[in-house]
mmCIF file of C-alpha atoms in Angstrom:
data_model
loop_
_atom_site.group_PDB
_atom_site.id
_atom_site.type_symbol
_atom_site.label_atom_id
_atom_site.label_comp_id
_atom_site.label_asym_id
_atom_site.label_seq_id
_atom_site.Cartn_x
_atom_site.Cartn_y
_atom_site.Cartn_z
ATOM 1 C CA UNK A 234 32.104 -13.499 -7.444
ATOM 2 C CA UNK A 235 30.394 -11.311 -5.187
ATOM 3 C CA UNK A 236 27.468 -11.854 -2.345
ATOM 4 C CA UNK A 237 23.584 -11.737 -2.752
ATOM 5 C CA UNK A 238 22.636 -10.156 0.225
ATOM 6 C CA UNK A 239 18.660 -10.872 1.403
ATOM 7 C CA UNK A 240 17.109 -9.193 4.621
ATOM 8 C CA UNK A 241 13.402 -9.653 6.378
ATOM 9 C CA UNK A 242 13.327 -6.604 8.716
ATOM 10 C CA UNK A 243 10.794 -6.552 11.498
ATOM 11 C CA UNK A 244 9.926 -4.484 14.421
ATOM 12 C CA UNK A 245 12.095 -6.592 17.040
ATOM 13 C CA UNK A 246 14.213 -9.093 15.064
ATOM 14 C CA UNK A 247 16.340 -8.654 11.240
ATOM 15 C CA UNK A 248 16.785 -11.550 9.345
ATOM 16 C CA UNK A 249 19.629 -11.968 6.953
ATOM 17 C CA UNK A 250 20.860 -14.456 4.466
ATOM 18 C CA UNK A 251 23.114 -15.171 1.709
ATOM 19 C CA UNK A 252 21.063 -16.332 -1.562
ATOM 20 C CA UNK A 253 22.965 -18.967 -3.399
ATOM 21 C CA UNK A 254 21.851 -21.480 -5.825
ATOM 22 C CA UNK A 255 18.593 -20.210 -5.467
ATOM 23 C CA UNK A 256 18.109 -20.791 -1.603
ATOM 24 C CA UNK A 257 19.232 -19.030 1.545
ATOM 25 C CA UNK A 258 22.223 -20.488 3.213
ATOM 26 C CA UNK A 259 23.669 -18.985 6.599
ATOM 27 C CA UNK A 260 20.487 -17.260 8.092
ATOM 28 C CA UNK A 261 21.268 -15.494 11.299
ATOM 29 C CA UNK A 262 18.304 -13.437 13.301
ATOM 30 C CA UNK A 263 19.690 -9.827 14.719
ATOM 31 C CA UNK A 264 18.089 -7.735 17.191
ATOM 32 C CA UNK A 265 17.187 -4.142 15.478
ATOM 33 C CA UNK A 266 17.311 -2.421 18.974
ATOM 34 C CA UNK A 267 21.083 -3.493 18.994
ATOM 35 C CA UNK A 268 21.706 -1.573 15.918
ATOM 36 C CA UNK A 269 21.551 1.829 15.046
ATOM 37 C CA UNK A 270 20.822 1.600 11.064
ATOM 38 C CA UNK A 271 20.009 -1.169 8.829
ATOM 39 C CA UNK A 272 23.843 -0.751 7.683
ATOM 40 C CA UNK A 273 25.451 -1.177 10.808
ATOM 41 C CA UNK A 274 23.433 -4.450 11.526
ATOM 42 C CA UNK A 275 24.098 -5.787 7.931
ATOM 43 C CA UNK A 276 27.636 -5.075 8.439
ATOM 44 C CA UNK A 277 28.022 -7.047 12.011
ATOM 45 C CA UNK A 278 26.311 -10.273 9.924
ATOM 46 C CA UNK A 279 28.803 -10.152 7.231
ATOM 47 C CA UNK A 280 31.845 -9.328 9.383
ATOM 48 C CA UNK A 281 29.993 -12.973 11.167
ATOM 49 C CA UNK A 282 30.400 -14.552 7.563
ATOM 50 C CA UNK A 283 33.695 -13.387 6.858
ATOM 51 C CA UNK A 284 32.409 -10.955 3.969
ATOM 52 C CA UNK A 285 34.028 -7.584 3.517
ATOM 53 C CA UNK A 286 32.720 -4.127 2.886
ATOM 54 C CA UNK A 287 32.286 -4.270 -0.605
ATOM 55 C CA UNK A 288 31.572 -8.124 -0.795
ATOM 56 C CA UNK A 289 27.855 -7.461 -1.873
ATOM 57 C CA UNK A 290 26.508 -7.163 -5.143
ATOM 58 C CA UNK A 291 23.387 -7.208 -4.641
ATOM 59 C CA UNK A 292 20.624 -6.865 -1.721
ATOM 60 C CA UNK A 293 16.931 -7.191 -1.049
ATOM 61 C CA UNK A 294 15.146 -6.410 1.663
ATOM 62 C CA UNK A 295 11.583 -6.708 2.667
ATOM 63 C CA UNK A 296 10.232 -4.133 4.731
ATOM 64 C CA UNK A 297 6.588 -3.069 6.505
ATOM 65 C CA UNK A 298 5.517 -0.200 4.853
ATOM 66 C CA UNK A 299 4.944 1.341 1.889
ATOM 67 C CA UNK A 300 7.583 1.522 -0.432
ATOM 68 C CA UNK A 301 8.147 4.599 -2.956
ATOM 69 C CA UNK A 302 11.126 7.054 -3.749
ATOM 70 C CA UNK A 303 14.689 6.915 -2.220
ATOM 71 C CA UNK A 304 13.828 6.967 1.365
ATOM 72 C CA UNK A 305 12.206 4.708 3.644
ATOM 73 C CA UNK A 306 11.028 4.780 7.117
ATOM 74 C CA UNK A 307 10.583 1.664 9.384
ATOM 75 C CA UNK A 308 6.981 1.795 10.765
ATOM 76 C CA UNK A 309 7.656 -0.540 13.417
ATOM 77 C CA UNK A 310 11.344 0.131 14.781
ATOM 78 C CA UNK A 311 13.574 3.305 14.972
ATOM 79 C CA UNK A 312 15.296 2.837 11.480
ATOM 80 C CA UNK A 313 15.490 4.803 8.647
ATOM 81 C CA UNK A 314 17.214 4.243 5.146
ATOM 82 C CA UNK A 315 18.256 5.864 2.311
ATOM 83 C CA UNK A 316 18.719 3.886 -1.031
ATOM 84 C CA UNK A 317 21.517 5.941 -2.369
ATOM 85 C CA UNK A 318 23.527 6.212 0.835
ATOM 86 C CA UNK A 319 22.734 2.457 1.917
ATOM 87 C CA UNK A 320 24.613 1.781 -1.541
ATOM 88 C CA UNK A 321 27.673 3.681 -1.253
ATOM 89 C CA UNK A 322 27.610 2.527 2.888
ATOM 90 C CA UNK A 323 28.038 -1.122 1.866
ATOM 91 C CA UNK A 324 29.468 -0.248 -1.424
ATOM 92 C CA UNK A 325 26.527 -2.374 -2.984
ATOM 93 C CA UNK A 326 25.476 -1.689 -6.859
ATOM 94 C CA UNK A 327 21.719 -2.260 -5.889
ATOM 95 C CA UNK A 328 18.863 -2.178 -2.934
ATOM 96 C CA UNK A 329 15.757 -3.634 -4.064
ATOM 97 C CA UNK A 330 13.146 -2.690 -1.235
ATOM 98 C CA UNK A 331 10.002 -5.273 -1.331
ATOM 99 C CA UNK A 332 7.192 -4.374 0.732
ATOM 100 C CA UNK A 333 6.719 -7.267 3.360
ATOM 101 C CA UNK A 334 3.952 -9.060 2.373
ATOM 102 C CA UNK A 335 5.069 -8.645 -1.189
ATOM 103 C CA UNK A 336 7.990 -11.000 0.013
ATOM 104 C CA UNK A 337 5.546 -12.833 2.339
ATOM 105 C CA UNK A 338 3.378 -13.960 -1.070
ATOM 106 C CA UNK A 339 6.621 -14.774 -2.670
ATOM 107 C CA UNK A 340 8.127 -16.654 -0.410
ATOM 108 C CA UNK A 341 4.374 -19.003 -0.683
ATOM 109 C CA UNK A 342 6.224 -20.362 -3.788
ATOM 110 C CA UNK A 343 8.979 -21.600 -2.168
ATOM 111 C CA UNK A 344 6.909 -23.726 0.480
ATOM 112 C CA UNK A 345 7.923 -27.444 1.437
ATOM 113 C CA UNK A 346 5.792 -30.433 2.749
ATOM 114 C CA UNK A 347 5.281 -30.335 6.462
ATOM 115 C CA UNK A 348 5.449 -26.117 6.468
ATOM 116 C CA UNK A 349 2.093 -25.854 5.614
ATOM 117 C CA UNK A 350 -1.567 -27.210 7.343
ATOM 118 C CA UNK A 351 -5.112 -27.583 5.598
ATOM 119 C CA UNK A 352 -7.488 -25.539 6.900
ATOM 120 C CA UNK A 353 -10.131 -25.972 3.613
ATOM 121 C CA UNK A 354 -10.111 -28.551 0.829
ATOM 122 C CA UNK A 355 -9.480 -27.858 -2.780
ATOM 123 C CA UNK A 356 -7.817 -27.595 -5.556
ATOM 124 C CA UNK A 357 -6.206 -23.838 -6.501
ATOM 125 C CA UNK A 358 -6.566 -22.328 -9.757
ATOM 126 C CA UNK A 359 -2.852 -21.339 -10.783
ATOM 127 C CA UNK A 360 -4.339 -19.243 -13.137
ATOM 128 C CA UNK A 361 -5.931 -17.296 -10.999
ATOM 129 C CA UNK A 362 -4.610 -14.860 -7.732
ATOM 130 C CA UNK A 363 -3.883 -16.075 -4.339
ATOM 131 C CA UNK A 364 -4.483 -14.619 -1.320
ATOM 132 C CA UNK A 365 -1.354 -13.962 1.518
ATOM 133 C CA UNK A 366 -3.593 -12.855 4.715
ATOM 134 C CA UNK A 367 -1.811 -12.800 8.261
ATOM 135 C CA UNK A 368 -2.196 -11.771 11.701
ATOM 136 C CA UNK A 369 1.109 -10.227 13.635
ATOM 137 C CA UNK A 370 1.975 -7.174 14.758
ATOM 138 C CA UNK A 371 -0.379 -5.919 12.120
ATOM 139 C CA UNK A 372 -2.715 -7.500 9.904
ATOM 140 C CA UNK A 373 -0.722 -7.894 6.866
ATOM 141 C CA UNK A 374 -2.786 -8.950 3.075
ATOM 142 C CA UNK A 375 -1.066 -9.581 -0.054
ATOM 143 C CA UNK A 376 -1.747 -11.105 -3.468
ATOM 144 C CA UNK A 377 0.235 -13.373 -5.536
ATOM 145 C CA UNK A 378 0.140 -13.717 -9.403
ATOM 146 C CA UNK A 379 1.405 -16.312 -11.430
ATOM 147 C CA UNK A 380 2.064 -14.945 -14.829
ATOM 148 C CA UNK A 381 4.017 -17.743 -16.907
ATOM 149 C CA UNK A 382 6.698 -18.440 -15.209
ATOM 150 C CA UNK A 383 7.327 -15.357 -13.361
ATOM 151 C CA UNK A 384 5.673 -14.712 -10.244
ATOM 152 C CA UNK A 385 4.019 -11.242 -9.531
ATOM 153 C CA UNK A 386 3.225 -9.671 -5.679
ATOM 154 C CA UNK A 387 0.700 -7.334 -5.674
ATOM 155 C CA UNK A 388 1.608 -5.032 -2.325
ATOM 156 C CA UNK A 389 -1.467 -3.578 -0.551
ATOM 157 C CA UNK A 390 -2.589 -1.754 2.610
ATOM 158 C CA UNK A 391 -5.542 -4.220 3.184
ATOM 159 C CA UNK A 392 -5.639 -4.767 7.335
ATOM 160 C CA UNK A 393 -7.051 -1.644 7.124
ATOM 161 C CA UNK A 394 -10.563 -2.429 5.725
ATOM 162 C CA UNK A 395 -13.315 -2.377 7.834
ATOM 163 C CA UNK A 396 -13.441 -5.347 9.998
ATOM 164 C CA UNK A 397 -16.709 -6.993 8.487
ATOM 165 C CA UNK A 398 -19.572 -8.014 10.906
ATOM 166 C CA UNK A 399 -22.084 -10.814 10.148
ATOM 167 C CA UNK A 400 -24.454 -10.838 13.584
ATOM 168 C CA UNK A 401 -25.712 -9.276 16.498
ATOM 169 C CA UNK A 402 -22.752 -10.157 18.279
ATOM 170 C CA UNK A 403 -19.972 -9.165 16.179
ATOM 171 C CA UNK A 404 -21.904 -5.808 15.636
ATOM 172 C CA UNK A 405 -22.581 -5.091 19.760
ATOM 173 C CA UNK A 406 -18.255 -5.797 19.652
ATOM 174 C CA UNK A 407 -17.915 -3.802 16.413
ATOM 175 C CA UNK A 408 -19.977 -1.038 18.510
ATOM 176 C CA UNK A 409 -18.104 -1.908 21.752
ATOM 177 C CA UNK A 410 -14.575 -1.037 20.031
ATOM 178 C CA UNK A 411 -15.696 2.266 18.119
ATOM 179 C CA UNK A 412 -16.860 3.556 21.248
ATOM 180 C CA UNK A 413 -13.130 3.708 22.499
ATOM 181 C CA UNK A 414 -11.528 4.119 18.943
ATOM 182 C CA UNK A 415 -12.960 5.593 16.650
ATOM 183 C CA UNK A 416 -12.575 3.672 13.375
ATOM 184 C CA UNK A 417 -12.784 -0.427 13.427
ATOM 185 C CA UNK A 418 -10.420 -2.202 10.899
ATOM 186 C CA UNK A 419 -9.689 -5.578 10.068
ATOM 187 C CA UNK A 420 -6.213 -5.182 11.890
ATOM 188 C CA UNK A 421 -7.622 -3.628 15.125
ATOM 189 C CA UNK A 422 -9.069 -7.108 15.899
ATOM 190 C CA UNK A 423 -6.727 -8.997 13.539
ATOM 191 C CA UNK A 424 -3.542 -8.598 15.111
ATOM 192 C CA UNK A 425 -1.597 -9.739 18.638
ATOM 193 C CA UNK A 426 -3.031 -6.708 20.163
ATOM 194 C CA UNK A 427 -5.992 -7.057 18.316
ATOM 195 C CA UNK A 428 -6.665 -9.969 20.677
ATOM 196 C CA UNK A 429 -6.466 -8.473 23.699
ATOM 197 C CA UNK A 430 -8.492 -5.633 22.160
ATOM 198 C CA UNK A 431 -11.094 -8.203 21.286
ATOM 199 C CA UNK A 432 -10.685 -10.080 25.017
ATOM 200 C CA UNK A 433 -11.349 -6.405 26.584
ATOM 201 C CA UNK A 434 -14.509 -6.249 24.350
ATOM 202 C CA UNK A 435 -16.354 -9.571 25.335
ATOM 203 C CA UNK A 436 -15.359 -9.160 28.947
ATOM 204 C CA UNK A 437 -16.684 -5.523 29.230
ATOM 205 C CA UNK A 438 -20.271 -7.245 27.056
ATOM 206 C CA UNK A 439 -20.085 -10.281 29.331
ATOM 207 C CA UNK A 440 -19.887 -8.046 32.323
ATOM 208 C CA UNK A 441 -16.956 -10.136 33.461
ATOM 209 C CA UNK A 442 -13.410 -8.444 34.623
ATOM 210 C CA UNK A 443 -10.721 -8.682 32.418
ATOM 211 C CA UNK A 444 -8.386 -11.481 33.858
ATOM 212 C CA UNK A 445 -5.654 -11.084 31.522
ATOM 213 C CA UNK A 446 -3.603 -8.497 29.566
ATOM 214 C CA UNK A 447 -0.965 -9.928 26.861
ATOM 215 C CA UNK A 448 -2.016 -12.097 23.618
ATOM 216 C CA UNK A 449 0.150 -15.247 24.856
ATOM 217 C CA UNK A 450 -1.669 -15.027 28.635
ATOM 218 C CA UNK A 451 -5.086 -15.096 26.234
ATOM 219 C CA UNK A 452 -3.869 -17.779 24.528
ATOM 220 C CA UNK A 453 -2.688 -19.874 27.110
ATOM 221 C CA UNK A 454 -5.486 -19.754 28.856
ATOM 222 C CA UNK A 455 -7.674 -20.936 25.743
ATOM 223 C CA UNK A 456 -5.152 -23.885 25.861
ATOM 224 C CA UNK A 457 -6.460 -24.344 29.254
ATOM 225 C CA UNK A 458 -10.073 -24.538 28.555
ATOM 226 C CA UNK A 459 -11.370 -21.109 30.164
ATOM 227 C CA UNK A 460 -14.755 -20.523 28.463
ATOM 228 C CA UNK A 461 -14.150 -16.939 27.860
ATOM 229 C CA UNK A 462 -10.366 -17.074 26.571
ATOM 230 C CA UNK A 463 -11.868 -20.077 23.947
ATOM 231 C CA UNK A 464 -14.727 -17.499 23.253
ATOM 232 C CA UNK A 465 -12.399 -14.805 22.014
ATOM 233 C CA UNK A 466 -10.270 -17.465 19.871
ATOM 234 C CA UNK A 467 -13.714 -18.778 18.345
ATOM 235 C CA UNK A 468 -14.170 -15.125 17.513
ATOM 236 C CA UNK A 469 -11.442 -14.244 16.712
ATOM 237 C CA UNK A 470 -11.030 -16.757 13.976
ATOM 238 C CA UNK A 471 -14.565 -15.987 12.731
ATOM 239 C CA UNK A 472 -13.484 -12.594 11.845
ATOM 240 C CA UNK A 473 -10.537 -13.880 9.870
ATOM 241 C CA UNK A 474 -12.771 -16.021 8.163
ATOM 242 C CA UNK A 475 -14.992 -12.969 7.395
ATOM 243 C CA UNK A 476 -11.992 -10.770 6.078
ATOM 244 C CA UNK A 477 -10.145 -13.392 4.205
ATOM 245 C CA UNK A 478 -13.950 -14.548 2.477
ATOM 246 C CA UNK A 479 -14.373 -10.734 1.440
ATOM 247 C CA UNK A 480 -10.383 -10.589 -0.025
ATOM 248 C CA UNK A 481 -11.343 -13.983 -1.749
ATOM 249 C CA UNK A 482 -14.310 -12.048 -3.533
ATOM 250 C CA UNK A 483 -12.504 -9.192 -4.134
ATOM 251 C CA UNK A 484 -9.507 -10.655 -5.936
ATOM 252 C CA UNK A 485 -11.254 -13.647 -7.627
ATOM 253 C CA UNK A 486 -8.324 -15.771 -5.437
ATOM 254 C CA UNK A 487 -9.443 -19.176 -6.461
ATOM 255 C CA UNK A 488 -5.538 -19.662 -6.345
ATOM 256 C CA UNK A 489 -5.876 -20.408 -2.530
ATOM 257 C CA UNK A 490 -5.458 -18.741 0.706
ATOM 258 C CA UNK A 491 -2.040 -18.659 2.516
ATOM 259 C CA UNK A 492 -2.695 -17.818 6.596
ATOM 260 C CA UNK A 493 1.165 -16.718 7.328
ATOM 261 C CA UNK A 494 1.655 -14.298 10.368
ATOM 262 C CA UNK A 495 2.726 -15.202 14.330
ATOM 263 C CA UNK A 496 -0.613 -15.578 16.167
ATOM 264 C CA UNK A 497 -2.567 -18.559 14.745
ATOM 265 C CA UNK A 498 0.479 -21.089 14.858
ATOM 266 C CA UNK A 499 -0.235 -20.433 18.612
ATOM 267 C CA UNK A 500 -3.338 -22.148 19.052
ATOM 268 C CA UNK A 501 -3.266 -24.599 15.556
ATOM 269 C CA UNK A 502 -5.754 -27.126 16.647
ATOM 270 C CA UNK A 503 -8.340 -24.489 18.296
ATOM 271 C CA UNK A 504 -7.976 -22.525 14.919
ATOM 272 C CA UNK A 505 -8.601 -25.746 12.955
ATOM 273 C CA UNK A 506 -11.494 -26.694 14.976
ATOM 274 C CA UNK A 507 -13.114 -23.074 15.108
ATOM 275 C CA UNK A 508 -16.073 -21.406 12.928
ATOM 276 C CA UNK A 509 -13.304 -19.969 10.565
ATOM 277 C CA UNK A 510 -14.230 -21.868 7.218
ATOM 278 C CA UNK A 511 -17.884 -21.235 7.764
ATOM 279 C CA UNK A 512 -17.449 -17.579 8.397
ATOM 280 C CA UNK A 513 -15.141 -17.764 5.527
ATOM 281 C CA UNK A 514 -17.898 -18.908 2.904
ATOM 282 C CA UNK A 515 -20.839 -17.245 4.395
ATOM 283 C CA UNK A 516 -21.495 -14.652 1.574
ATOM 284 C CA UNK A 517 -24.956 -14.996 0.686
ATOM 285 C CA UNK A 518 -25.599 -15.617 -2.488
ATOM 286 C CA UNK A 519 -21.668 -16.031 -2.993
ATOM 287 C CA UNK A 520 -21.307 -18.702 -0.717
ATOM 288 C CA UNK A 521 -21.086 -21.422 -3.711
ATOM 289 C CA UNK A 522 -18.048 -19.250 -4.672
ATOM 290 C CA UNK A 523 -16.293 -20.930 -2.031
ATOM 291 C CA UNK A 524 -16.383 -24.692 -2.173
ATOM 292 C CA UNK A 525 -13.331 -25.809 -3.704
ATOM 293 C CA UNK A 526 -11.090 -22.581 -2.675
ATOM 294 C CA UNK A 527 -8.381 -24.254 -0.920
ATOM 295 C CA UNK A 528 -6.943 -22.478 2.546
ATOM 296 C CA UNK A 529 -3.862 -23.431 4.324
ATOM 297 C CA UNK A 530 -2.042 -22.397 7.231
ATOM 298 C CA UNK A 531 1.554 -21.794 6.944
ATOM 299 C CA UNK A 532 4.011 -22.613 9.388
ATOM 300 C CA UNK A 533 7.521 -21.758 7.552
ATOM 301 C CA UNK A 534 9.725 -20.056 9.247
ATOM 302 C CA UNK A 535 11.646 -17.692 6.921
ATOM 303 C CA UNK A 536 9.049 -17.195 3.929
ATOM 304 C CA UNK A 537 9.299 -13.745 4.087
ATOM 305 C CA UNK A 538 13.182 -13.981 3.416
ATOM 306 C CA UNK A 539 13.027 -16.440 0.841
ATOM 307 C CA UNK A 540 10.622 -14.464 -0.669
ATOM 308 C CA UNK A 541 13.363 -11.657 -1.071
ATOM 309 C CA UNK A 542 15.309 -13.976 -2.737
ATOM 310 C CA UNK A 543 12.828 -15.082 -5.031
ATOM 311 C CA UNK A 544 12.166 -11.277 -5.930
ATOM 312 C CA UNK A 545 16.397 -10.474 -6.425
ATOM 313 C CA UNK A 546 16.042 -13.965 -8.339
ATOM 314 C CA UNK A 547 13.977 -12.546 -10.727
ATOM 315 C CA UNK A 548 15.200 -9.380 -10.638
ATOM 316 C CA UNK A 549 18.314 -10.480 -12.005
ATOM 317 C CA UNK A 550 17.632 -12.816 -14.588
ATOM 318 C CA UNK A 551 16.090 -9.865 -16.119
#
């Protein structure tokens, strides 16, 4: 019988797997700068697992971006693919292409006690959406379905709303950022550089020079207790809590909120102590939407790949 092949390509790092049994077995992290093509890098992991060209049924891949028509381009790295010619490369009968946080949300279903941290009581509605919101590279937002038995990802471009503001000061650092940019969306604030962006910003209102330049020197020196760095972590949480409130709205996601992404696991305790669940529910006369809307923060490590397998799962039993 031949391989199910599953793949969670990022800007710096491809994840691979074998799906069997309904679970990922043999998960190995590549380097895409080391590879020329998705191909050749899928080729050096299953020459690692002793699987030859033509050993693959089946593959699914999640990708950033928007997927539609034969050819895809990686937004964040230097590949490019081409479903018909990926095919006859690995001599594979099918690519399924997932958008990433289309796998992310899938992967939510898959999630085991102790890879996940309550942020905001309650009790989700599994008849209703959930909401897959998290800051990275980008500010990815998805939406997951649960439609008897078969789970649904709704794929979406929604980092790029505009980031919301609810007071003087969030507008004078809405107005701060425009200045330079142009355009303010969620993702400009929401994201590793997003932070830095946003620790430029209060500096520059604080009239204070800007003592550090990377997301994990910000973040290590909130650890630290400097004022300003726990400042920009306060507001930076605020502002998820603003975005993710506004998604909740949108969608009717009484299913719960999933916070995936790299930057929050980095400062867990600040995030769970910070203004995020009151900027989350303060909506007005929506704010009694929110009681009860359950919020967690995930800490899994490959949810993104088992949501490809969850997707080629279904896929196939169709």
């Amino acid at each position: 019988m031949k391989a199910l092949l599953v793949g969670d390509i990022g800007g710096t790092n491809a994840r691979f797997a074998l799906w069997r049994d309904n679970d990922l077995h043999a998960v190995q992290v590549l380097a895409t700068a080391d590879y020329s093509s998705p191909e050749q890098a899928i080729e050096a992991y299953l020459h690692e697992q002793g699987i030859a060209r033509g050993g693959v049924s089946d593959v699914c891949l999640s990708v950033a971006g928007p997927v539609d028509g034969d050819d895809f381009r990686f937004t964040n790295n230097h590949w490019r693919l081409n479903r018909t010619a990926f095919c006859n490369t690995l001599q594979a009968q099918r690519l399924l292409l997932l958008n990433d946080f289309s796998a992310m949300a899938l992967g939510m279903t898959r999630l085991k006690p102790g890879e996940f941290v309550e942020v905001c009581p309650g009790q989700a509605d599994q008849a209703r959406p959930a909401l897959i919101i998290g800051p990275g590279t980008g500010l990815g937002v998805g939406t997951l379905l649960n439609l008897n038995k078969h789970w649904m990802a709704l794929p979406g471009e929604g980092g790029h709303v505009d980031l919301p503001v609810g007071n003087a000061r969030e507008a004078a650092i809405h107005q701060h950022i425009q200045g330079q940019i142009g355009h303010v969306s969620a993702e400009t604030v929401l994201s590793g550089g997003g932070l830095v962006r946003l620790y430029q910003a209060i500096c520059a209102l604080d009239g204070a020079v800007a003592q550090h330049k990377t997301p994990a020197q910000i973040t290590e020196a909130a650890l630290g207790g400097e004022p300003r760095a726990l400042a920009v972590i306060e507001q930076f949480s605020r502002f998820l809590g603003r975005v993710a409130g506004n998604n909740v709205l949108t969608l009717g996601a009484r299913g719960g909120v999933y916070i995936v992404g790299g930057v929050i696991p980095r400062f867990v305790e600040l995030f769970l102590r910070s203004g995020f669940a009151t900027s989350f529910a303060d909506k007005g006369c929506m704010s009694g939407y929110f009681p009860g809307v359950p919020v967690w923060l995930v800490t899994a490590e490959f949810s993104g790949l088992l949501g490809a397998g969850v997707a080629l799962q279904q896929v196939l039993a169709h």
